Every structure is written in C-alpha cells, then in structure tokens.
Coordinates of C-alpha atoms in Angstrom, one line a residue:
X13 CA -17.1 -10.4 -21.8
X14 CA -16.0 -14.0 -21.7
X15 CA -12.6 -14.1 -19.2
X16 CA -13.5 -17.3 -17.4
X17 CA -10.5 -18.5 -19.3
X18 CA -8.0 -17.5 -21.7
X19 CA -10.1 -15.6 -24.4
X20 CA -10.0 -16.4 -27.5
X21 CA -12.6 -14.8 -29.5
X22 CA -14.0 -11.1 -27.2
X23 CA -17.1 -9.7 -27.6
X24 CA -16.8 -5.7 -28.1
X25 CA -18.6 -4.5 -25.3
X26 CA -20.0 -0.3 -25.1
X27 CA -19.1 1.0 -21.7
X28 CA -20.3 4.2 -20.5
X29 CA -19.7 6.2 -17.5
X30 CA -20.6 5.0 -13.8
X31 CA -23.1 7.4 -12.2
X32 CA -25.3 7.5 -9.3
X33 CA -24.5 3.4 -8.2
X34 CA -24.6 2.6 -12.2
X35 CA -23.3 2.5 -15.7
X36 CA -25.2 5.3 -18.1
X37 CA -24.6 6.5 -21.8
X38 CA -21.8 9.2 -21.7
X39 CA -23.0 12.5 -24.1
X40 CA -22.5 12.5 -27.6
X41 CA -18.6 12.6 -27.6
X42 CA -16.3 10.7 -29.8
X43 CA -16.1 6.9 -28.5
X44 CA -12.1 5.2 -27.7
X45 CA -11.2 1.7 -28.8
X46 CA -9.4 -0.3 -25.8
X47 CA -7.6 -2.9 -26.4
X48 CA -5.9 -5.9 -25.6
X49 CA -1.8 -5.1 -25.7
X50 CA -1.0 -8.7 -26.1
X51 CA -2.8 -9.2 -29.6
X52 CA -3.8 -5.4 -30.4
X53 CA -7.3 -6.5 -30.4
X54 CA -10.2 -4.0 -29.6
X55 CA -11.6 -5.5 -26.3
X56 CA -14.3 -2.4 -25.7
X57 CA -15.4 0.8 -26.2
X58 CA -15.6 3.8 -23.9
X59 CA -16.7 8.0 -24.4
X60 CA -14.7 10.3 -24.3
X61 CA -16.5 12.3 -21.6
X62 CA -17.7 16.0 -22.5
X63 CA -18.0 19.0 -19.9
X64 CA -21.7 18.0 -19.6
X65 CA -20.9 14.3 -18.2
X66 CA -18.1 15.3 -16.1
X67 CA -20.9 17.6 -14.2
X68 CA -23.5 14.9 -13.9
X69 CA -21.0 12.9 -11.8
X70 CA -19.7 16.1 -10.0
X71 CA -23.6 17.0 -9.4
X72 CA -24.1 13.2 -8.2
X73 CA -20.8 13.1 -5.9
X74 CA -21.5 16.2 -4.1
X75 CA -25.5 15.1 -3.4
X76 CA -24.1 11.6 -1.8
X77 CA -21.8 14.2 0.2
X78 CA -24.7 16.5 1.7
X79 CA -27.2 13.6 2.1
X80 CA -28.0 11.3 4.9
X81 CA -27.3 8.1 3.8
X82 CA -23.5 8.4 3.2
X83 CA -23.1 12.0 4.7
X84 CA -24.6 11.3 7.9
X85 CA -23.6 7.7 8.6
X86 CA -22.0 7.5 11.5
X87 CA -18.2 6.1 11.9
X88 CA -18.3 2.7 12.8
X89 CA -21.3 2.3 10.4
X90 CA -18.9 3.4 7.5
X91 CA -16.1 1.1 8.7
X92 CA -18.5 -1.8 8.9
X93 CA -19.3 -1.0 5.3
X94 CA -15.7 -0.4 4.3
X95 CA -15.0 -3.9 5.5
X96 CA -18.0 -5.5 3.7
X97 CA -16.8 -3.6 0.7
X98 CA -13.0 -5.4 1.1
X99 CA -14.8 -8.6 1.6
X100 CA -16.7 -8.3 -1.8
X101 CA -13.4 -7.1 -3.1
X102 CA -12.0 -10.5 -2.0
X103 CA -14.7 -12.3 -3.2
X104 CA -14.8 -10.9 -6.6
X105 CA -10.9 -11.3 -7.5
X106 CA -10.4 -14.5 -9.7
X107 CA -12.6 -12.0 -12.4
X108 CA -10.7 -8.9 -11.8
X109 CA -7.7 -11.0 -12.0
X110 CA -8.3 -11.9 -15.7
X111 CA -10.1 -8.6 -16.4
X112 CA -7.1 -6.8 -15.3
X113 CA -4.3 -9.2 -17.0
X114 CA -6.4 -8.8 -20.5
X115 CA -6.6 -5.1 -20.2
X116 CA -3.5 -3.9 -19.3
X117 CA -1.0 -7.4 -20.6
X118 CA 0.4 -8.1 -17.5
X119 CA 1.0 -11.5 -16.6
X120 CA -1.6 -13.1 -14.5
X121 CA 0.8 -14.5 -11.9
X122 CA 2.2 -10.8 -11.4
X123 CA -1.7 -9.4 -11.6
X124 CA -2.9 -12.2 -8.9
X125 CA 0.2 -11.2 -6.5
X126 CA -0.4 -8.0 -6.6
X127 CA -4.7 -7.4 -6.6
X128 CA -4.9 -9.9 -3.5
X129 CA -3.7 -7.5 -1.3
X130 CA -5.9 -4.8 -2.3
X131 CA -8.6 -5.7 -0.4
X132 CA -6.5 -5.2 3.2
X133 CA -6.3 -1.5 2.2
X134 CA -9.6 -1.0 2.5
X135 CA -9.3 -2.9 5.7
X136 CA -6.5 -0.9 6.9
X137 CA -8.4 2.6 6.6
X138 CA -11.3 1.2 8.5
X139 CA -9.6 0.3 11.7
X140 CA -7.8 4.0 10.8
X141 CA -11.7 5.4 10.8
X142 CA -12.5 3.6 14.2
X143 CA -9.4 4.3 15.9
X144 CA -9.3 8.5 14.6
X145 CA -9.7 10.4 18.1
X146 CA -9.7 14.7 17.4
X147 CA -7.2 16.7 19.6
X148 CA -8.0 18.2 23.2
X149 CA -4.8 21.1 23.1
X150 CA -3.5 23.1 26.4
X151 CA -3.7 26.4 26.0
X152 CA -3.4 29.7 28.2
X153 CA -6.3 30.9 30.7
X154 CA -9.8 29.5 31.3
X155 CA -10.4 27.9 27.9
X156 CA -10.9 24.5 26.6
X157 CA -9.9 23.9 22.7
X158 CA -10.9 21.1 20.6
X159 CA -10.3 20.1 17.0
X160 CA -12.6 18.5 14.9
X161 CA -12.2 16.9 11.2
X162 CA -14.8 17.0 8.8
X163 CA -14.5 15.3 5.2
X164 CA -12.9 17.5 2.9
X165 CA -15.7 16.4 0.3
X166 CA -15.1 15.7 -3.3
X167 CA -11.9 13.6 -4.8
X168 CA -11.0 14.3 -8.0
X169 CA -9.2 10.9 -8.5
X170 CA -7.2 10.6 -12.0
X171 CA -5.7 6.7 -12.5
X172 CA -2.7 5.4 -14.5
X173 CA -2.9 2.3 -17.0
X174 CA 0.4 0.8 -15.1
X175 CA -1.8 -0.7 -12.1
X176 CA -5.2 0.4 -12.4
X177 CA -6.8 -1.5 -9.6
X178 CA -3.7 -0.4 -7.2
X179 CA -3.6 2.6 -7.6
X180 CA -7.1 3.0 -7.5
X181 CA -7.4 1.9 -4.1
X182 CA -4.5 3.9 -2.6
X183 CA -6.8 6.6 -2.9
X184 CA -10.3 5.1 -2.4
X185 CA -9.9 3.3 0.7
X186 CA -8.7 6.1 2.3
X187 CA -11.3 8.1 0.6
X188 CA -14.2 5.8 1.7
X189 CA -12.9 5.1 5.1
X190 CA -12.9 9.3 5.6
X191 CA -16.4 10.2 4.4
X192 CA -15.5 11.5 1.6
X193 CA -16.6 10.7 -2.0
X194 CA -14.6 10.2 -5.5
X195 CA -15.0 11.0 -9.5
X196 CA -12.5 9.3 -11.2
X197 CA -11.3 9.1 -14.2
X198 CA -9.1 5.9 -15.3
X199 CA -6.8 5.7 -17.9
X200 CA -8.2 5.4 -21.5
X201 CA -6.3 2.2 -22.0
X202 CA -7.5 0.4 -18.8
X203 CA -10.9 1.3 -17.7
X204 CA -12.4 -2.2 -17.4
X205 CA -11.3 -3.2 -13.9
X206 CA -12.5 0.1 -12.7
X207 CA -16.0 0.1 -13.7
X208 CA -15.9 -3.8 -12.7
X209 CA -15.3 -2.8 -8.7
X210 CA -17.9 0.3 -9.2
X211 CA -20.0 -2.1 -9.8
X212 CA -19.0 -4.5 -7.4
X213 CA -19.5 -1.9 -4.3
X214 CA -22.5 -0.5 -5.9
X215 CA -24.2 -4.2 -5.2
X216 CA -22.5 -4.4 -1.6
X217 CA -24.2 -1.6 -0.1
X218 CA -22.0 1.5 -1.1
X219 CA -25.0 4.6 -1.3
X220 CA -25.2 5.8 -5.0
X221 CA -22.6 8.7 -6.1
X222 CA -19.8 7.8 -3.5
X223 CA -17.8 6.7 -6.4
X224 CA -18.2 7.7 -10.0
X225 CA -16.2 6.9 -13.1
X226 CA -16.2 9.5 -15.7
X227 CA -14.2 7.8 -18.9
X228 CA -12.3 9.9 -21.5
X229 CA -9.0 11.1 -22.5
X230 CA -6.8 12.5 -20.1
X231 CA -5.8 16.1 -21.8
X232 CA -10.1 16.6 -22.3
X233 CA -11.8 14.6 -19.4
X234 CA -8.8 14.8 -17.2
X235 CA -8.3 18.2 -17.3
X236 CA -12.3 19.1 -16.9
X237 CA -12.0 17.2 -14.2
X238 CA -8.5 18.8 -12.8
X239 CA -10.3 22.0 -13.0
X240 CA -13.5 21.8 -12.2
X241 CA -15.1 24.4 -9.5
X242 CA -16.3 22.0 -7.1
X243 CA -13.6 19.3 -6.4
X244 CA -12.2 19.4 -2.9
X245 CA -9.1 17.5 -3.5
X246 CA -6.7 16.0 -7.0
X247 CA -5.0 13.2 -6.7
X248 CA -3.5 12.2 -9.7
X249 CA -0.6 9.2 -10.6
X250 CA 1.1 9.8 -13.6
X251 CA 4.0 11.8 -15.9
X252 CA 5.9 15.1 -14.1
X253 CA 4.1 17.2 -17.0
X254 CA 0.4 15.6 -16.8
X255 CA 0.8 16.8 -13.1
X256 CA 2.2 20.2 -13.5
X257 CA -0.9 20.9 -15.7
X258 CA -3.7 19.1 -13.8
X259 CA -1.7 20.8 -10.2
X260 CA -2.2 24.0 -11.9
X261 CA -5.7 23.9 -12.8
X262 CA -7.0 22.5 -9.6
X263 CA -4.6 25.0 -7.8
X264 CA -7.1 28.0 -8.9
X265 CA -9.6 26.1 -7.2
X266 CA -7.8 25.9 -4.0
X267 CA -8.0 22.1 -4.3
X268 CA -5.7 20.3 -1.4
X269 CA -3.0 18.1 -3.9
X270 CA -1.6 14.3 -3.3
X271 CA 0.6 13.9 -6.6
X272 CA 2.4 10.8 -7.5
X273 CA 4.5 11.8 -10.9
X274 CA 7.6 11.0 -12.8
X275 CA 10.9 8.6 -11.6
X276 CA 14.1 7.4 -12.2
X277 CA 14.9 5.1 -9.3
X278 CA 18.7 5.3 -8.4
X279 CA 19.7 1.6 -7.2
X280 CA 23.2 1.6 -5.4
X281 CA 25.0 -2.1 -5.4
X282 CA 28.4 -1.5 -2.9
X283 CA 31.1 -4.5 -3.2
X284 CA 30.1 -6.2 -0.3
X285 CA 26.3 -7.3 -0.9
X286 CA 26.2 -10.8 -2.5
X287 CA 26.4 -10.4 -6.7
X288 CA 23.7 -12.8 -7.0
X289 CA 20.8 -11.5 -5.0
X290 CA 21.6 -7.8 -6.6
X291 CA 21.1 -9.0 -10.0
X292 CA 17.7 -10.9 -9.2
X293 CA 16.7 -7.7 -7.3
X294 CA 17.7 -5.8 -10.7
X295 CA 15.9 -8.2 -12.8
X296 CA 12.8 -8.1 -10.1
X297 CA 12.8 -4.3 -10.1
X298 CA 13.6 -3.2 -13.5
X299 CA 11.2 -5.9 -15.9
X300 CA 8.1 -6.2 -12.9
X301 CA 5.3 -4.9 -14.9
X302 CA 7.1 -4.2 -18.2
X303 CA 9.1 -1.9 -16.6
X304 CA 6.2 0.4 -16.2
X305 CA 6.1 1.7 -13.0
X306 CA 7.3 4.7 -11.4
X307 CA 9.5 2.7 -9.2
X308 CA 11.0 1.4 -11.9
X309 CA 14.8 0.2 -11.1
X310 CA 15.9 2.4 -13.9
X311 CA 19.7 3.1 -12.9
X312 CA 21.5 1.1 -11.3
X313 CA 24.7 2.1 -10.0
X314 CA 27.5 -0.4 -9.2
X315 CA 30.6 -0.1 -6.9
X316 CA 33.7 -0.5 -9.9
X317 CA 35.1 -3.8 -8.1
X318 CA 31.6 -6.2 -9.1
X319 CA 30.5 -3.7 -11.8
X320 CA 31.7 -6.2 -14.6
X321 CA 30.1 -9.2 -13.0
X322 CA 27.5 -7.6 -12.3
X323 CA 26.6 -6.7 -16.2
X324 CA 27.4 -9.8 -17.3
X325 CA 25.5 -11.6 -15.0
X326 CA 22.3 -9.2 -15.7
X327 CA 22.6 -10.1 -18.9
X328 CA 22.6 -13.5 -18.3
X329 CA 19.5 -13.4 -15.9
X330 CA 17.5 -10.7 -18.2
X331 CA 17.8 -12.8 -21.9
X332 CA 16.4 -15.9 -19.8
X333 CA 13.1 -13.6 -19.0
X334 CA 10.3 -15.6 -20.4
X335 CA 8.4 -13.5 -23.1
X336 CA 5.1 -14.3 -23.7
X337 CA 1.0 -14.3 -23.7
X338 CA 0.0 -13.2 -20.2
X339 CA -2.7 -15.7 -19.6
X340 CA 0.0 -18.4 -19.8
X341 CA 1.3 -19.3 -16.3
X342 CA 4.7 -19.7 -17.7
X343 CA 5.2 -16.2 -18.7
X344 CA 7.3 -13.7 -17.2
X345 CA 7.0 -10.3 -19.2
X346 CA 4.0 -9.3 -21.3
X347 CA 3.5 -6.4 -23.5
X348 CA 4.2 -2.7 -22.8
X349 CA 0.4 -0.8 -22.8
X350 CA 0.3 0.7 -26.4
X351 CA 2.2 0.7 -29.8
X352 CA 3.0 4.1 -28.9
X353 CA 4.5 3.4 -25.5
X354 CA 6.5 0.5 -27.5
X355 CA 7.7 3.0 -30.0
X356 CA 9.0 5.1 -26.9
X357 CA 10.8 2.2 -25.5
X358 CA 12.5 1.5 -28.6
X359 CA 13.5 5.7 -29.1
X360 CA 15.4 5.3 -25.6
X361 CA 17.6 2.3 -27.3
X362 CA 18.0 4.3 -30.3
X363 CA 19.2 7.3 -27.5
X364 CA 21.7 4.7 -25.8
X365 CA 23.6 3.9 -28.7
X366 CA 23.4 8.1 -30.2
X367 CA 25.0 8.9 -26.7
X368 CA 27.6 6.3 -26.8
X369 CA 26.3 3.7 -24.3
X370 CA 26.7 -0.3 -24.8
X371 CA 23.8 -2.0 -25.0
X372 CA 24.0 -5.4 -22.8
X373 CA 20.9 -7.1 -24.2
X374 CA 17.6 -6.2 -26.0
X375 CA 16.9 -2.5 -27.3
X376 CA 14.0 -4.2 -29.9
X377 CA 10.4 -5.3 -30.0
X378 CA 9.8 -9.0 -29.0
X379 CA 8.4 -11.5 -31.7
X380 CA 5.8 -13.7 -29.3
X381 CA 4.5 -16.8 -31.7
X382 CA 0.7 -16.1 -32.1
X383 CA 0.5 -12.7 -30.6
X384 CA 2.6 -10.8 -34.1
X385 CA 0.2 -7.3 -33.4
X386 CA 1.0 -7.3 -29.7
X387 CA 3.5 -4.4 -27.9
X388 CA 6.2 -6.8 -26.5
X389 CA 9.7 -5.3 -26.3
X390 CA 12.7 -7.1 -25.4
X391 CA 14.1 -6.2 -21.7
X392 CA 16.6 -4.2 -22.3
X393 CA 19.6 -3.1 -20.5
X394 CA 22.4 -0.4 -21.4
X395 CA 26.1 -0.1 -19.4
X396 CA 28.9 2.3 -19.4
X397 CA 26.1 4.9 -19.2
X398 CA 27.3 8.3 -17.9
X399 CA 25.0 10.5 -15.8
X400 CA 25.0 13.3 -18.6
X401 CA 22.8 10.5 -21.2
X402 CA 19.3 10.9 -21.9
X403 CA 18.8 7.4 -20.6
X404 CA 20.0 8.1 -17.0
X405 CA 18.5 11.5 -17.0
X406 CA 15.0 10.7 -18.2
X407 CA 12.0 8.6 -17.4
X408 CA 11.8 5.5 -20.3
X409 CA 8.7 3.8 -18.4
X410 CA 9.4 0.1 -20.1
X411 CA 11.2 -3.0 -19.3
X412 CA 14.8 -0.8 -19.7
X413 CA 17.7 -0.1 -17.0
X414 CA 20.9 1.4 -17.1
X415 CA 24.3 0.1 -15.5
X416 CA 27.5 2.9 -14.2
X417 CA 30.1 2.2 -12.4
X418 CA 31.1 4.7 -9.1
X419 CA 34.3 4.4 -6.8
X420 CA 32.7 5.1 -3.3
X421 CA 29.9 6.0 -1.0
X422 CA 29.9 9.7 -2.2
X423 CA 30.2 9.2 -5.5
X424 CA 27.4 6.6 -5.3
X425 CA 24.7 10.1 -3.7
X426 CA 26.2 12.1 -6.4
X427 CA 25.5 9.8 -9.3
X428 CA 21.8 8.4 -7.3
X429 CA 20.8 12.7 -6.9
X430 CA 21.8 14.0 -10.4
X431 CA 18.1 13.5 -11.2
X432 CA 15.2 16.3 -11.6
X433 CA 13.4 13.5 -9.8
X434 CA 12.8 12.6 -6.1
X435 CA 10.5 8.8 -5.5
X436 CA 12.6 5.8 -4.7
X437 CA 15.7 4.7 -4.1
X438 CA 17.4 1.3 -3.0
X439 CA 20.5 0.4 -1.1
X440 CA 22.4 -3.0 -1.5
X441 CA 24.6 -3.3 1.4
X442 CA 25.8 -5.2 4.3
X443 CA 27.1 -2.5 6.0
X444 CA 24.3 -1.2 8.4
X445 CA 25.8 2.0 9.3
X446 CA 26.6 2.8 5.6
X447 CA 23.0 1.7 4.7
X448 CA 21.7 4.5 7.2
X449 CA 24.0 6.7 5.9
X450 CA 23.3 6.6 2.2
X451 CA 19.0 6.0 3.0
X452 CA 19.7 9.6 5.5
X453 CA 21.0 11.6 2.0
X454 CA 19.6 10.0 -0.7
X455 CA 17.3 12.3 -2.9
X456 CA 13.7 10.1 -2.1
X457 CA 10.3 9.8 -0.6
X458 CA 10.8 6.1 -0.5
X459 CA 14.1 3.8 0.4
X460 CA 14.3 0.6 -0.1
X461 CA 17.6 -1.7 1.5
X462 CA 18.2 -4.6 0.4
X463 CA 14.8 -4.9 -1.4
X464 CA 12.8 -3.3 -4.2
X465 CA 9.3 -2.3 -4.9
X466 CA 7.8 -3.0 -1.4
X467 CA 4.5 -1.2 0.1
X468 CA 2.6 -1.6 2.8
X469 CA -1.2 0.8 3.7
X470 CA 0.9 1.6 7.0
X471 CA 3.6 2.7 5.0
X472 CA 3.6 6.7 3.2
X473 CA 4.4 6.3 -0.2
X474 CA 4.9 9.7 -2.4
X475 CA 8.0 11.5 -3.4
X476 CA 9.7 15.1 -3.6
X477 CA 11.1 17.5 -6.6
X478 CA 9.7 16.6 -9.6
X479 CA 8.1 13.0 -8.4
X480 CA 5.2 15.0 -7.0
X481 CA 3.7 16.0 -3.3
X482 CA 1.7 14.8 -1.1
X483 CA 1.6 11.3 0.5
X484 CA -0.7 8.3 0.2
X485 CA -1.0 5.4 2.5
X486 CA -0.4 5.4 6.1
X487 CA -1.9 8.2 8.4
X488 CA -0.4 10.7 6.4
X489 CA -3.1 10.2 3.6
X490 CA -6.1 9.4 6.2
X491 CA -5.4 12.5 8.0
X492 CA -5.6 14.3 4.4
X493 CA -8.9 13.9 3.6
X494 CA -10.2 16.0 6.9
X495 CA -10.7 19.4 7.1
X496 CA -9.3 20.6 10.4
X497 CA -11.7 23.5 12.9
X498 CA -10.8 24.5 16.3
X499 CA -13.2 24.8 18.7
X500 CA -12.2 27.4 22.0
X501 CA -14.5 27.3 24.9
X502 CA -14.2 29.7 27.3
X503 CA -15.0 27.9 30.6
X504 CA -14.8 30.8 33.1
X505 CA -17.6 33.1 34.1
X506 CA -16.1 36.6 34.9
X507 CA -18.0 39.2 33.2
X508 CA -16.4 41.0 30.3
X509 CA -16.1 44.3 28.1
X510 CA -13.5 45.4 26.5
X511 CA -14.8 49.2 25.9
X512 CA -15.1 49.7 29.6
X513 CA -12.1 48.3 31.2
X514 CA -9.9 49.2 28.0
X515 CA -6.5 49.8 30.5
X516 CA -7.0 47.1 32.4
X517 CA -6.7 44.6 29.6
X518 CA -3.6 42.9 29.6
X519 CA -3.8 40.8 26.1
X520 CA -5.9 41.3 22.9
X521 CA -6.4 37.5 22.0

C-alpha cells in the first residue's frame, strides 16, 4: 500500500490474521471491506475470524507464555527488549503516521501529535520492570513472608477505531514490560496500523506469539475472544453495552477485568476563568478527533454571568474549524469513522431540536470539495440544553457538545453528576480552593483543571459507574498484570506436633 504520500489511487490489499511472529490466511469466514472515511474507498480487506482462528492464536500465545524464550527471559533482558521495541516504534512512525491518518480520517497533524509519544510508553513500563521489587511483610513469631508476582498470562486485548495505535499501547507496553502476552483483536474499521507494529516488533526481536492479532467483527471475534477458556485477563475500550457483554463472558472464566467504556464529560466554566481560553479549551476538547473519544468535552456547563458570551463566542471559534481531506496540513477536522457513525451524529441533532434545545452551529454532514462519499459532519453545538435531554444524558461520540447554564458551585456537581457515566471531568477556574473542591466531588476517574484531554504512562487513566473499572497506565496497570503468592518461612527450629501438645497450643494459625 502506497502512503509515502497522499494516496491517490490504493491498492486493495488481503490482510489476514498475525500469528506466531506473522501474517497467515484467517479460515474460511466471510471477508470485511475497510475503508478510507475521507473518500469511502475500500483500502483492504480483512476475515472475520471463526472459533477455529481465534484458538490458533490463543494456542500460539499461551506456547510463547510456557516457553523459554519469552517465559524464561529474565527482567532486565525483557526491558532491554521493551526498549529496542520503542526504539523501532520510533523509527517506524512517519509510515504509521500516514497509515493511521488514511485508516481512521484523522488529520495527520492530530495523528503525528499524538503516535510520537507512543513509543515512551513502552519506555515507561520498562524502567517500571527494572525498578518492580516484591514485598518482605512483618508478621507475628519466627517467620519470614515474602510476596512474589508471576505474569498473569494471556491478555485478551479488544481495540477501538477512535485511536488504534493509542490505545493499543496503553495495554501492550504494560503487557510486554510484565511477561505477559496479548491476542488482540482491533476494530474492524482500523486494523492496518495494528498489524503494521506486529510486524514491526516481530522484526525487532519480539519471540513469536507474544502478540497476535485475530481480525473480525466485534459481536463474533470479540466475543470468542471475551469468552474464551484460556484468557487470563480482558481489557477492552469501547461502548458501556460492548463491555457489559464482553465483562460478562470473561467473568465466567474468572478473567481479572481493566474496562474503559462509555462518557459524557462534564466541563464546568465558573465566571472568573478567562472567556477566551474556555472556549479554545471547548473547541480543543469537543472537535479533537471528530469528537470521538471517550473524553469527549460533551457538556459543558457555564456559570449564568459568561454563559451568553460564552455560546456566542463557541460558535464563532467552531464555524471557523477547517473541514477538510486529512492528508492536507491545513485541515482541522476530518471524517467521523463510518456512514453509520455519521448517521448517529446527525440522529443526536435531530434529538436536540425534538427536545427543544437551540442549535448554535452545525447539526449536518459536511460537503468537502473532492471527497462527496466521505463521513464529514459539521461540528456541532446545541445550548439551552436541560439535563433531562437525550443529548446531555447520552454518549453522541462525534464532533457534538452541549452548552447549560448553572448559578453556582453546587449546582455546577449537580448538573456535572446527573450522568450514568463516571470518566472525566474538567474544572475552569481561578479559584484554587474551589478547583479542589469541585475535582474532590466530582463523579470521575480523571479531572482535568484548567486543561482538557491530557495523559501521561505515570498517570492512571480509567473511570467508575458505567465508564468501566479497572485502571491503565501508571503502577496501577503494571501491578495488574502479576499474580500475587506469599511465601511464609518459618525460621525457628523448635520441634512441633500439634496432636501431642494439643493444650499447650496457644493459636491455630
């Protein structure tokens, strides 16, 4: 596939699943079109994986786990690898780049930003590796106890089409870095950059089966995957239902869980933060990404004294939003993933007005000179919503926010946790004690003040209620992938026998 430059003319290309350090034929399933959302074009084709294939690659993960060359490689060998692996990442990323923007229609400025960091994940959870020390613990008489952590074995990894590569690697580099090894299985719609860094770590040294990629539709591969017998571990990023059912299935296996789900980010803008700076934050973390992300600055809510400068000035900064081919450097927003995810978009405008709301600016698809079959939609934002409307209550997953108005501080927690949801919020204020305050009772895994949409692989990122469990990033998600045994010594050497000095016996255990 041609993506040295902006393509043009694309080959079809017949991807099958990665297996054992390479790409094989999938079984004889159905095969899925993917294609490019800024033209509609069919860019490749991929299986949708059967029972059989998803076994191959369990069979093939859980052989690298037992064998000597990845199971038995010692620590600072596997962080030295780890690294090597993030410096191939690195070395690799003008392609994935342009691989990524043409699969998934985000604009390469947005794509570059975000994929050049990846590679300090990996980074990250290999000093993690090197620096992990096991527990010595006090405890009563003559006895020394120890913990030790073993790899917890096979991740069942399932992927989102809204950052593939990210949110790839919020799992993997803590799931190389561990010992432990991955199946995973990427979005239908963006699969390319996936099988692209497979490959890519496959040639830098990374044993065969550490990392497969079974490809397929997410209610049939997904699920086999979800609920298959010999997964150690889900970890799945996507909608509050595609997690209730995938949690359920690997529940029965007594699978340990990390899942990222559903949001509807609460944004609160109090009177004394400058007008300015809240709308480009609004802009920045509302449109980023089409919108679709489950940080998405969905609702904002705005102190009654700036709310009508506030809208007006949104709508200034959001109809100036450059719409457009996303292999152009001048472009802004590119195409939602799918016709289908456009058609969503557009249902929510059509819910706006039902429900009484005023939309500000856009609520239809955008027309983008030479790309007519493409899914642009038109940022879009709605005010005078009220907390009891579809659009504040439910996940849109486009370029679409909400504007209310609140009196105060408590009305501001009331209006930011009347949500079934629980993953960001964000606090614009001066006010450092009220900042505290409001980041203390918001509803949220995540809190962002005066900022939006900020990560770090120190940082845990996950949410509560129905935004998931579980936590990845940080030492929350290294510690994770270990099963934890305790080890108790005894150290002293006075004879003993319970069934002949039964009285004497002051404890049982």
């Amino acid at each position: 596939m041609n993506i040295s430059a902006k393509p043009k003319t694309i080959d079809v290309e017949i991807h099958g699943n990665f297996v054992d350090g390479r790409e094989i034929e999938a079984g004889a399933g159905e095969m899925l079109d993917v294609r490019n959302p800024a033209t509609g074009d069919v860019i490749a084709r991929i299986p949708n994986s059967t029972a059989d294939d998803v076994d191959r690659a369990m069979k093939s993960a859980r052989a690298a786990f037992e064998g000597r060359p990845w199971g038995g490689m010692d620590i600072r060998a596997r962080a030295r690898l780890v690294n090597r692996l993030a410096d191939a990442f690195e070395a690799n990323l003008e392609q994935l780049y342009r691989l990524e923007t043409l699969n998934n229609g985000r604009p390469l400025n947005e794509t570059r930003a975000q994929l050049s960091r990846l590679p300090d994940f990996f980074r990250y959870f290999a000093g993690l590796a090197l620096a992990r020390r096991d527990a010595v613990i006090p405890v009563e008489g003559s006895y020394l106890n120890y913990t030790l952590r073993t790899p917890i074995g096979i991740v069942a990894n399932c992927t989102p089409f809204n950052h593939p590569l990210m949110i790839l690697c919020k799992s993997l580099a803590a799931v190389l870095a561990s010992g432990c090894v991955t199946v995973v299985k990427p979005s239908e719609y963006t699969p390319l950059t996936t099988l692209k860094l497979a490959q890519i770590f496959s040639e830098a040294g990374l044993p065969p089966g550490v990392f497969n990629i079974v490809l397929g539709l997410g209610q049939s591969t997904g699920k086999m995957l979800a609920e298959h017998g010999d997964i150690n571990k889900l970890v799945l990023t996507g909608g509050t239902e595609a997690g209730r059912i995938a949690g359920s299935a690997a529940a029965k296996v007594f699978a340990h869980q990390t899942l990222e789900l559903g949001g509807k980010t609460p944004v609160m803008v109090f009177d004394d933060f400058d007008i300015d700076q809240a709308v480009n934050y609004a802009a920045f973390g509302a449109f980023i990404g089409a919108g679709q992300t489950c940080v998405c600055a969905s609702r904002h809510l705005v102190q009654a004294g700036v709310y009508d400068e506030f809208v007006e000035k949104l709508r200034t900064k959001t109809k100036n939003i450059r719409i457009g081919d996303p292999f152009d450097p001048a472009t802004q927003l590119g195409p939602v993933i799918s016709a289908r995810q456009r058609d969503r978009v557009l249902s929510y405008a059509k819910f706006g007005h039902e429900d009484g709301a005023r939309l500000v600016t856009g609520g239809v698809a955008a027309k983008v000179p030479g790309h007519e079959n493409g899914y642009f939609v038109e940022p879009t934002v709605f005010a005078d919503v009220k907390s009891d409307m579809r659009i504040f209550q439910e996940e849109v997953f486009g370029p679409f926010t909400s504007v209310t108005p609140f009196k105060d501080e408590e009305e501001a927690l009331r209006l930011a946790n009347d949500s079934p949801f629980g993953l960001a919020a964000a606090i614009r204020t001066r006010d450092i004690g009220r900042a505290h305050r409001v980041a203390a009772h918001v509803k949220a895994g995540i809190v962002w003040i005066n900022d939006h949409h900020r990560l770090d692989p120190a940082s845990p990122w996950g949410g509560i209620d129905d935004s998931g469990i579980g936590r990845e990033f940080g030492t929350e998600s290294f510690n994770d992938h270990f099963n934890t045994k305790s080890v108790m010594v005894a150290t002293g050497d006075q004879p003993f026998d319970w069934y002949r000095d039964t009285a004497a016996q002051r404890r049982l255990n």
